[in-house]
Amino acid sequence: MEKMMNYKQDFRALYSDKNISQYEKDSEIDFVIEMLTGLKSIDFIRGKSLDEDECQQIASVLKKRIKTNVPLQYLVGEAYFAGNRYFVDKHTLIPRPETEIAVEKSLSKFAKQESLKILDIGTGSGCISVELAKFYEKSEITAFDISEKALAVAKKNACRYFVDSRINFVCSDVFSGITGNFNLIVSNPPYISKKDVNRVQGDVFAFEPHDALFADDDGLFFYKKIIKEAENYLLDKGYIVFELGENQSSEVADYFLQNGFVNIELTKDLDGINRVISAQKYLS
């Protein structure tokens, strides 16, 4: 433990001119150490240590972070999602805990052993598709994104977790390149209103892909488009699961109702915000 504290003191010193709390410093330091070496705090308690090359690599990443404000996940090329490591780069959003709620809600809709056809709209890093494929082992998943470069990252993640044979990656703008029918459509679409550009956190706006962040119609464009066109792709008794932006739940719920969906459910995040919505198509 003493060794770990010494390392942290050295790494904290790199932040001497930054107005950042010790908690934030330590969180960033711990993240970089774990990503580059695989070591956690408990490992240092058990007697593990860093060698000189590892210290230099960690310091190099932290210095880049401090100098450029580039998110650490892009600097190390990986992020955590649902407790697992995923490749990311500047062409993909950094996966966030809120999106894990959408995965959890999707996993609650069908039994694990069912043979499902699933559509992931705007797959980005592929984290949603990969987590669903790992759980629904008999599933066939179509994951699409408008960005070929994002799809390249998603394919790497599918290979990493040995589910690439069950995920078909397609370059498409919403439904333009999609055929077939699905039991589940899941999406974390762009949902920040273009009117709210100035309210977006600085490093998010500066470094994360805008096509995956911003949408027209007060951020509702993709919700409405997917709900409206889903009648051609969603099987009877199938579900749509969306991640939501703040203050969008009532309008999206109303649009589901207008288009004949039932069993509309909202799920809150840890801050009490309605973060995920699900709804069912029911024609019988």
Tab-separated table of N, CA and C in Angstrom, residues 118-249:
chain	number	residue	atom	x	y	z
A	118	ILE	N	-32.314	-9.204	-33.250
A	118	ILE	CA	-32.150	-7.930	-32.549
A	118	ILE	C	-31.515	-6.920	-33.487
A	119	LEU	N	-31.998	-5.702	-33.417
A	119	LEU	CA	-31.449	-4.603	-34.215
A	119	LEU	C	-30.921	-3.519	-33.286
A	120	ASP	N	-29.655	-3.184	-33.442
A	120	ASP	CA	-29.002	-2.126	-32.652
A	120	ASP	C	-28.768	-0.940	-33.578
A	121	ILE	N	-29.471	0.144	-33.321
A	121	ILE	CA	-29.418	1.321	-34.195
A	121	ILE	C	-28.407	2.326	-33.658
A	122	GLY	N	-27.382	2.609	-34.459
A	122	GLY	CA	-26.320	3.520	-34.040
A	122	GLY	C	-25.388	2.838	-33.069
A	123	THR	N	-24.783	1.753	-33.487
A	123	THR	CA	-24.059	0.875	-32.557
A	123	THR	C	-22.800	1.483	-31.972
A	124	GLY	N	-22.147	2.430	-32.668
A	124	GLY	CA	-20.942	3.050	-32.132
A	124	GLY	C	-19.851	2.027	-31.855
A	125	SER	N	-19.428	1.928	-30.606
A	125	SER	CA	-18.386	0.972	-30.222
A	125	SER	C	-18.875	-0.463	-30.227
A	126	GLY	N	-20.185	-0.663	-30.394
A	126	GLY	CA	-20.742	-2.011	-30.402
A	126	GLY	C	-21.028	-2.587	-29.036
A	127	CYS	N	-20.888	-1.782	-27.986
A	127	CYS	CA	-21.002	-2.332	-26.629
A	127	CYS	C	-22.387	-2.901	-26.338
A	128	ILE	N	-23.442	-2.275	-26.853
A	128	ILE	CA	-24.786	-2.799	-26.614
A	128	ILE	C	-24.946	-4.153	-27.298
A	129	SER	N	-24.592	-4.212	-28.572
A	129	SER	CA	-24.734	-5.462	-29.327
A	129	SER	C	-23.931	-6.596	-28.701
A	130	VAL	N	-22.712	-6.298	-28.302
A	130	VAL	CA	-21.854	-7.342	-27.741
A	130	VAL	C	-22.435	-7.868	-26.429
A	131	GLU	N	-22.890	-6.967	-25.564
A	131	GLU	CA	-23.461	-7.419	-24.287
A	131	GLU	C	-24.725	-8.243	-24.515
A	132	LEU	N	-25.560	-7.845	-25.480
A	132	LEU	CA	-26.765	-8.626	-25.773
A	132	LEU	C	-26.407	-9.977	-26.376
A	133	ALA	N	-25.408	-10.004	-27.248
A	133	ALA	CA	-25.002	-11.269	-27.866
A	133	ALA	C	-24.431	-12.235	-26.834
A	134	LYS	N	-23.725	-11.691	-25.850
A	134	LYS	CA	-23.164	-12.551	-24.808
A	134	LYS	C	-24.267	-13.214	-23.984
A	135	PHE	N	-25.357	-12.490	-23.761
A	135	PHE	CA	-26.465	-13.008	-22.943
A	135	PHE	C	-27.388	-13.898	-23.770
A	136	TYR	N	-27.855	-13.363	-24.896
A	136	TYR	CA	-28.753	-14.120	-25.766
A	136	TYR	C	-27.913	-14.924	-26.754
A	137	GLU	N	-27.484	-16.091	-26.330
A	137	GLU	CA	-26.519	-16.857	-27.106
A	137	GLU	C	-27.102	-17.429	-28.399
A	138	LYS	N	-28.431	-17.473	-28.511
A	138	LYS	CA	-29.066	-17.960	-29.734
A	138	LYS	C	-29.530	-16.807	-30.634
A	139	SER	N	-29.120	-15.619	-30.299
A	139	SER	CA	-29.594	-14.446	-31.026
A	139	SER	C	-28.818	-14.204	-32.314
A	140	GLU	N	-29.472	-13.483	-33.219
A	140	GLU	CA	-28.830	-12.928	-34.402
A	140	GLU	C	-29.010	-11.427	-34.325
A	141	ILE	N	-27.921	-10.703	-34.382
A	141	ILE	CA	-27.981	-9.256	-34.168
A	141	ILE	C	-27.508	-8.520	-35.417
A	142	THR	N	-28.263	-7.511	-35.790
A	142	THR	CA	-27.839	-6.582	-36.832
A	142	THR	C	-27.515	-5.268	-36.151
A	143	ALA	N	-26.302	-4.816	-36.325
A	143	ALA	CA	-25.861	-3.570	-35.684
A	143	ALA	C	-25.425	-2.605	-36.762
A	144	PHE	N	-26.050	-1.442	-36.789
A	144	PHE	CA	-25.639	-0.513	-37.838
A	144	PHE	C	-25.263	0.844	-37.298
A	145	ASP	N	-24.483	1.505	-38.117
A	145	ASP	CA	-24.011	2.847	-37.797
A	145	ASP	C	-23.732	3.556	-39.114
A	146	ILE	N	-23.843	4.867	-39.090
A	146	ILE	CA	-23.568	5.640	-40.297
A	146	ILE	C	-22.074	5.782	-40.541
A	147	SER	N	-21.270	5.498	-39.528
A	147	SER	CA	-19.822	5.672	-39.608
A	147	SER	C	-19.111	4.342	-39.825
A	148	GLU	N	-18.417	4.198	-40.946
A	148	GLU	CA	-17.624	2.999	-41.213
A	148	GLU	C	-16.512	2.853	-40.170
A	149	LYS	N	-15.948	3.983	-39.737
A	149	LYS	CA	-14.842	3.929	-38.774
A	149	LYS	C	-15.328	3.472	-37.404
A	150	ALA	N	-16.540	3.875	-37.034
A	150	ALA	CA	-17.114	3.362	-35.785
A	150	ALA	C	-17.365	1.866	-35.894
A	151	LEU	N	-17.849	1.411	-37.046
A	151	LEU	CA	-18.115	-0.013	-37.237
A	151	LEU	C	-16.841	-0.840	-37.128
A	152	ALA	N	-15.724	-0.286	-37.576
A	152	ALA	CA	-14.451	-1.001	-37.468
A	152	ALA	C	-14.107	-1.263	-36.000
A	153	VAL	N	-14.391	-0.275	-35.141
A	153	VAL	CA	-14.162	-0.448	-33.701
A	153	VAL	C	-15.135	-1.480	-33.135
A	154	ALA	N	-16.402	-1.391	-33.545
A	154	ALA	CA	-17.409	-2.337	-33.061
A	154	ALA	C	-17.041	-3.772	-33.425
A	155	LYS	N	-16.524	-3.970	-34.623
A	155	LYS	CA	-16.125	-5.319	-35.046
A	155	LYS	C	-14.990	-5.840	-34.181
A	156	LYS	N	-14.047	-4.981	-33.829
A	156	LYS	CA	-12.952	-5.393	-32.938
A	156	LYS	C	-13.500	-5.845	-31.588
A	157	ASN	N	-14.486	-5.133	-31.081
A	157	ASN	CA	-15.062	-5.504	-29.792
A	157	ASN	C	-15.834	-6.816	-29.870
A	158	ALA	N	-16.536	-7.026	-30.985
A	158	ALA	CA	-17.252	-8.293	-31.153
A	158	ALA	C	-16.279	-9.465	-31.207
A	159	CYS	N	-15.154	-9.267	-31.889
A	159	CYS	CA	-14.131	-10.312	-31.952
A	159	CYS	C	-13.505	-10.544	-30.573
A	160	ARG	N	-13.329	-9.479	-29.850
A	160	ARG	CA	-12.710	-9.583	-28.517
A	160	ARG	C	-13.496	-10.513	-27.618
A	161	TYR	N	-14.835	-10.482	-27.751
A	161	TYR	CA	-15.681	-11.291	-26.880
A	161	TYR	C	-16.304	-12.485	-27.620
A	162	PHE	N	-15.741	-12.816	-28.793
A	162	PHE	CA	-16.088	-14.035	-29.521
A	162	PHE	C	-17.570	-14.116	-29.897
A	163	VAL	N	-18.167	-12.973	-30.230
A	163	VAL	CA	-19.566	-12.979	-30.672
A	163	VAL	C	-19.699	-12.429	-32.090
A	164	ASP	N	-18.585	-12.249	-32.782
A	164	ASP	CA	-18.601	-11.648	-34.110
A	164	ASP	C	-19.390	-12.470	-35.126
A	165	SER	N	-19.491	-13.777	-34.931
A	165	SER	CA	-20.225	-14.612	-35.886
A	165	SER	C	-21.729	-14.397	-35.801
A	166	ARG	N	-22.191	-13.780	-34.722
A	166	ARG	CA	-23.634	-13.583	-34.539
A	166	ARG	C	-24.062	-12.120	-34.650
A	167	ILE	N	-23.123	-11.255	-35.021
A	167	ILE	CA	-23.467	-9.841	-35.210
A	167	ILE	C	-23.117	-9.443	-36.635
A	168	ASN	N	-24.107	-8.950	-37.347
A	168	ASN	CA	-23.916	-8.464	-38.708
A	168	ASN	C	-23.818	-6.944	-38.661
A	169	PHE	N	-22.654	-6.420	-38.964
A	169	PHE	CA	-22.444	-4.975	-38.921
A	169	PHE	C	-22.737	-4.366	-40.285
A	170	VAL	N	-23.560	-3.318	-40.284
A	170	VAL	CA	-24.024	-2.706	-41.522
A	170	VAL	C	-23.823	-1.197	-41.450
A	171	CYS	N	-23.310	-0.623	-42.528
A	171	CYS	CA	-23.219	0.834	-42.611
A	171	CYS	C	-24.529	1.343	-43.191
A	172	SER	N	-25.292	2.066	-42.386
A	172	SER	CA	-26.631	2.481	-42.791
A	172	SER	C	-27.043	3.728	-42.029
A	173	ASP	N	-27.868	4.529	-42.662
A	173	ASP	CA	-28.472	5.697	-42.022
A	173	ASP	C	-29.863	5.309	-41.560
A	174	VAL	N	-30.006	5.019	-40.292
A	174	VAL	CA	-31.236	4.487	-39.699
A	174	VAL	C	-31.644	3.241	-40.480
A	175	PHE	N	-32.826	3.195	-41.143
A	175	PHE	CA	-33.287	1.940	-41.729
A	175	PHE	C	-32.933	1.763	-43.202
A	176	SER	N	-32.186	2.669	-43.785
A	176	SER	CA	-32.001	2.651	-45.243
A	176	SER	C	-31.327	1.383	-45.753
A	177	GLY	N	-30.465	0.758	-44.945
A	177	GLY	CA	-29.786	-0.451	-45.402
A	177	GLY	C	-30.230	-1.696	-44.676
A	178	ILE	N	-31.421	-1.669	-44.066
A	178	ILE	CA	-31.862	-2.761	-43.201
A	178	ILE	C	-33.015	-3.519	-43.842
A	179	THR	N	-32.951	-4.844	-43.770
A	179	THR	CA	-34.063	-5.697	-44.192
A	179	THR	C	-34.358	-6.688	-43.072
A	180	GLY	N	-35.559	-7.236	-43.090
A	180	GLY	CA	-35.923	-8.248	-42.103
A	180	GLY	C	-36.764	-7.685	-40.974
A	181	ASN	N	-37.128	-8.567	-40.064
A	181	ASN	CA	-37.963	-8.209	-38.917
A	181	ASN	C	-37.288	-8.647	-37.629
A	182	PHE	N	-37.607	-7.923	-36.547
A	182	PHE	CA	-36.845	-8.082	-35.313
A	182	PHE	C	-37.768	-8.184	-34.100
A	183	ASN	N	-37.293	-8.952	-33.109
A	183	ASN	CA	-38.002	-9.034	-31.832
A	183	ASN	C	-37.700	-7.836	-30.947
A	184	LEU	N	-36.498	-7.272	-31.123
A	184	LEU	CA	-36.047	-6.185	-30.260
A	184	LEU	C	-35.271	-5.172	-31.084
A	185	ILE	N	-35.637	-3.916	-30.939
A	185	ILE	CA	-34.865	-2.807	-31.491
A	185	ILE	C	-34.367	-1.989	-30.316
A	186	VAL	N	-33.075	-1.796	-30.239
A	186	VAL	CA	-32.487	-1.040	-29.133
A	186	VAL	C	-31.602	0.051	-29.706
A	187	SER	N	-31.613	1.209	-29.053
A	187	SER	CA	-30.817	2.320	-29.582
A	187	SER	C	-30.478	3.327	-28.499
A	188	ASN	N	-29.245	3.802	-28.561
A	188	ASN	CA	-28.833	5.005	-27.848
A	188	ASN	C	-28.568	6.050	-28.938
A	189	PRO	N	-29.626	6.708	-29.408
A	189	PRO	CA	-29.473	7.590	-30.570
A	189	PRO	C	-28.888	8.944	-30.167
A	190	PRO	N	-28.456	9.726	-31.138
A	190	PRO	CA	-28.112	11.122	-30.823
A	190	PRO	C	-29.364	11.808	-30.261
A	191	TYR	N	-29.246	12.434	-29.090
A	191	TYR	CA	-30.453	13.024	-28.503
A	191	TYR	C	-30.242	14.411	-27.899
A	192	ILE	N	-29.065	14.981	-28.043
A	192	ILE	CA	-28.872	16.343	-27.546
A	192	ILE	C	-29.360	17.319	-28.605
A	193	SER	N	-30.231	18.231	-28.197
A	193	SER	CA	-30.737	19.226	-29.134
A	193	SER	C	-29.602	20.100	-29.658
A	194	LYS	N	-29.638	20.399	-30.937
A	194	LYS	CA	-28.630	21.275	-31.521
A	194	LYS	C	-28.706	22.677	-30.917
A	195	LYS	N	-29.808	22.990	-30.280
A	195	LYS	CA	-29.938	24.274	-29.589
A	195	LYS	C	-29.130	24.301	-28.286
A	196	ASP	N	-28.764	23.111	-27.799
A	196	ASP	CA	-28.083	23.012	-26.509
A	196	ASP	C	-26.582	22.777	-26.646
A	197	VAL	N	-26.045	23.065	-27.802
A	197	VAL	CA	-24.620	22.833	-28.056
A	197	VAL	C	-23.755	23.484	-26.982
A	198	ASN	N	-24.098	24.698	-26.589
A	198	ASN	CA	-23.265	25.429	-25.629
A	198	ASN	C	-23.349	24.881	-24.210
A	199	ARG	N	-24.276	23.978	-23.968
A	199	ARG	CA	-24.430	23.415	-22.624
A	199	ARG	C	-23.695	22.087	-22.463
A	200	VAL	N	-23.104	21.596	-23.546
A	200	VAL	CA	-22.415	20.310	-23.501
A	200	VAL	C	-21.051	20.480	-22.853
A	201	GLN	N	-20.695	19.524	-21.999
A	201	GLN	CA	-19.406	19.550	-21.318
A	201	GLN	C	-18.276	19.732	-22.324
A	202	GLY	N	-17.288	20.551	-21.953
A	202	GLY	CA	-16.247	20.973	-22.881
A	202	GLY	C	-15.511	19.861	-23.589
A	203	ASP	N	-15.035	18.862	-22.843
A	203	ASP	CA	-14.257	17.807	-23.497
A	203	ASP	C	-15.141	16.883	-24.319
A	204	VAL	N	-16.421	16.754	-23.953
A	204	VAL	CA	-17.350	15.969	-24.765
A	204	VAL	C	-17.547	16.648	-26.116
A	205	PHE	N	-17.830	17.941	-26.079
A	205	PHE	CA	-18.043	18.683	-27.327
A	205	PHE	C	-16.784	18.698	-28.185
A	206	ALA	N	-15.635	18.836	-27.555
A	206	ALA	CA	-14.389	18.983	-28.299
A	206	ALA	C	-13.922	17.688	-28.936
A	207	PHE	N	-14.224	16.540	-28.319
A	207	PHE	CA	-13.567	15.314	-28.762
A	207	PHE	C	-14.493	14.182	-29.193
A	208	GLU	N	-15.735	14.157	-28.716
A	208	GLU	CA	-16.601	13.037	-29.090
A	208	GLU	C	-17.361	13.364	-30.381
A	209	PRO	N	-17.697	12.329	-31.183
A	209	PRO	CA	-18.280	12.567	-32.515
A	209	PRO	C	-19.643	13.236	-32.460
A	210	HIS	N	-19.766	14.367	-33.135
A	210	HIS	CA	-21.006	15.146	-33.078
A	210	HIS	C	-22.185	14.407	-33.711
A	211	ASP	N	-21.925	13.585	-34.734
A	211	ASP	CA	-23.013	12.828	-35.350
A	211	ASP	C	-23.679	11.882	-34.365
A	212	ALA	N	-22.961	11.500	-33.329
A	212	ALA	CA	-23.511	10.593	-32.327
A	212	ALA	C	-24.094	11.328	-31.123
A	213	LEU	N	-23.962	12.648	-31.113
A	213	LEU	CA	-24.419	13.440	-29.977
A	213	LEU	C	-25.673	14.249	-30.267
A	214	PHE	N	-25.711	14.934	-31.416
A	214	PHE	CA	-26.699	15.986	-31.657
A	214	PHE	C	-27.758	15.569	-32.668
A	215	ALA	N	-28.989	16.042	-32.419
A	215	ALA	CA	-30.108	15.727	-33.308
A	215	ALA	C	-31.025	16.936	-33.456
A	216	ASP	N	-31.708	16.976	-34.577
A	216	ASP	CA	-32.695	18.036	-34.835
A	216	ASP	C	-33.962	17.805	-34.020
A	217	ASP	N	-34.911	18.710	-34.187
A	217	ASP	CA	-36.224	18.605	-33.542
A	217	ASP	C	-36.081	18.489	-32.027
A	218	ASP	N	-35.291	19.411	-31.454
A	218	ASP	CA	-35.058	19.435	-30.007
A	218	ASP	C	-34.504	18.105	-29.489
A	219	GLY	N	-33.740	17.431	-30.326
A	219	GLY	CA	-33.134	16.165	-29.941
A	219	GLY	C	-34.014	14.949	-30.144
A	220	LEU	N	-35.215	15.144	-30.676
A	220	LEU	CA	-36.196	14.056	-30.792
A	220	LEU	C	-36.234	13.400	-32.168
A	221	PHE	N	-35.443	13.902	-33.098
A	221	PHE	CA	-35.549	13.470	-34.494
A	221	PHE	C	-35.459	11.957	-34.636
A	222	PHE	N	-34.458	11.329	-34.042
A	222	PHE	CA	-34.243	9.897	-34.255
A	222	PHE	C	-35.266	9.041	-33.514
A	223	TYR	N	-35.726	9.492	-32.347
A	223	TYR	CA	-36.790	8.758	-31.669
A	223	TYR	C	-38.015	8.666	-32.563
A	224	LYS	N	-38.420	9.802	-33.104
A	224	LYS	CA	-39.630	9.833	-33.935
A	224	LYS	C	-39.453	9.013	-35.206
A	225	LYS	N	-38.301	9.123	-35.816
A	225	LYS	CA	-38.054	8.388	-37.061
A	225	LYS	C	-38.066	6.886	-36.819
A	226	ILE	N	-37.412	6.445	-35.757
A	226	ILE	CA	-37.350	5.015	-35.468
A	226	ILE	C	-38.728	4.471	-35.099
A	227	ILE	N	-39.454	5.176	-34.239
A	227	ILE	CA	-40.787	4.730	-33.829
A	227	ILE	C	-41.713	4.650	-35.029
A	228	LYS	N	-41.688	5.670	-35.875
A	228	LYS	CA	-42.574	5.719	-37.040
A	228	LYS	C	-42.275	4.597	-38.022
A	229	GLU	N	-41.016	4.348	-38.285
A	229	GLU	CA	-40.647	3.364	-39.299
A	229	GLU	C	-40.566	1.946	-38.749
A	230	ALA	N	-40.621	1.808	-37.437
A	230	ALA	CA	-40.460	0.481	-36.824
A	230	ALA	C	-41.581	-0.476	-37.202
A	231	GLU	N	-42.732	0.049	-37.599
A	231	GLU	CA	-43.838	-0.832	-37.960
A	231	GLU	C	-43.464	-1.776	-39.104
A	232	ASN	N	-42.468	-1.390	-39.904
A	232	ASN	CA	-42.035	-2.219	-41.024
A	232	ASN	C	-40.965	-3.233	-40.636
A	233	TYR	N	-40.458	-3.129	-39.404
A	233	TYR	CA	-39.314	-3.959	-39.006
A	233	TYR	C	-39.510	-4.711	-37.694
A	234	LEU	N	-40.444	-4.267	-36.868
A	234	LEU	CA	-40.615	-4.865	-35.548
A	234	LEU	C	-41.716	-5.912	-35.578
A	235	LEU	N	-41.393	-7.106	-35.094
A	235	LEU	CA	-42.376	-8.175	-35.036
A	235	LEU	C	-43.445	-7.890	-33.988
A	236	ASP	N	-44.627	-8.485	-34.172
A	236	ASP	CA	-45.687	-8.351	-33.179
A	236	ASP	C	-45.189	-8.837	-31.823
A	237	LYS	N	-45.489	-8.085	-30.786
A	237	LYS	CA	-45.061	-8.318	-29.408
A	237	LYS	C	-43.577	-8.014	-29.197
A	238	GLY	N	-42.956	-7.424	-30.215
A	238	GLY	CA	-41.574	-7.010	-30.066
A	238	GLY	C	-41.462	-5.695	-29.313
A	239	TYR	N	-40.236	-5.358	-28.919
A	239	TYR	CA	-39.985	-4.184	-28.095
A	239	TYR	C	-38.999	-3.230	-28.757
A	240	ILE	N	-39.185	-1.970	-28.418
A	240	ILE	CA	-38.161	-0.953	-28.670
A	240	ILE	C	-37.659	-0.479	-27.315
A	241	VAL	N	-36.337	-0.367	-27.181
A	241	VAL	CA	-35.717	0.158	-25.963
A	241	VAL	C	-34.795	1.299	-26.365
A	242	PHE	N	-35.010	2.472	-25.773
A	242	PHE	CA	-34.206	3.655	-26.044
A	242	PHE	C	-33.520	4.152	-24.777
A	243	GLU	N	-32.306	4.649	-24.921
A	243	GLU	CA	-31.773	5.559	-23.919
A	243	GLU	C	-32.350	6.942	-24.201
A	244	LEU	N	-32.607	7.714	-23.141
A	244	LEU	CA	-33.230	9.026	-23.269
A	244	LEU	C	-32.310	10.134	-22.788
A	245	GLY	N	-32.503	11.302	-23.374
A	245	GLY	CA	-31.903	12.497	-22.826
A	245	GLY	C	-32.783	13.040	-21.715
A	246	GLU	N	-32.230	13.935	-20.934
A	246	GLU	CA	-32.987	14.523	-19.834
A	246	GLU	C	-34.187	15.298	-20.364
A	247	ASN	N	-35.335	15.139	-19.709
A	247	ASN	CA	-36.579	15.844	-20.045
A	247	ASN	C	-37.169	15.448	-21.395
A	248	GLN	N	-36.851	14.249	-21.874
A	248	GLN	CA	-37.422	13.793	-23.146
A	248	GLN	C	-38.442	12.678	-22.968
A	249	SER	N	-38.605	12.173	-21.769
A	249	SER	CA	-39.397	10.962	-21.564
A	249	SER	C	-40.867	11.141	-21.930
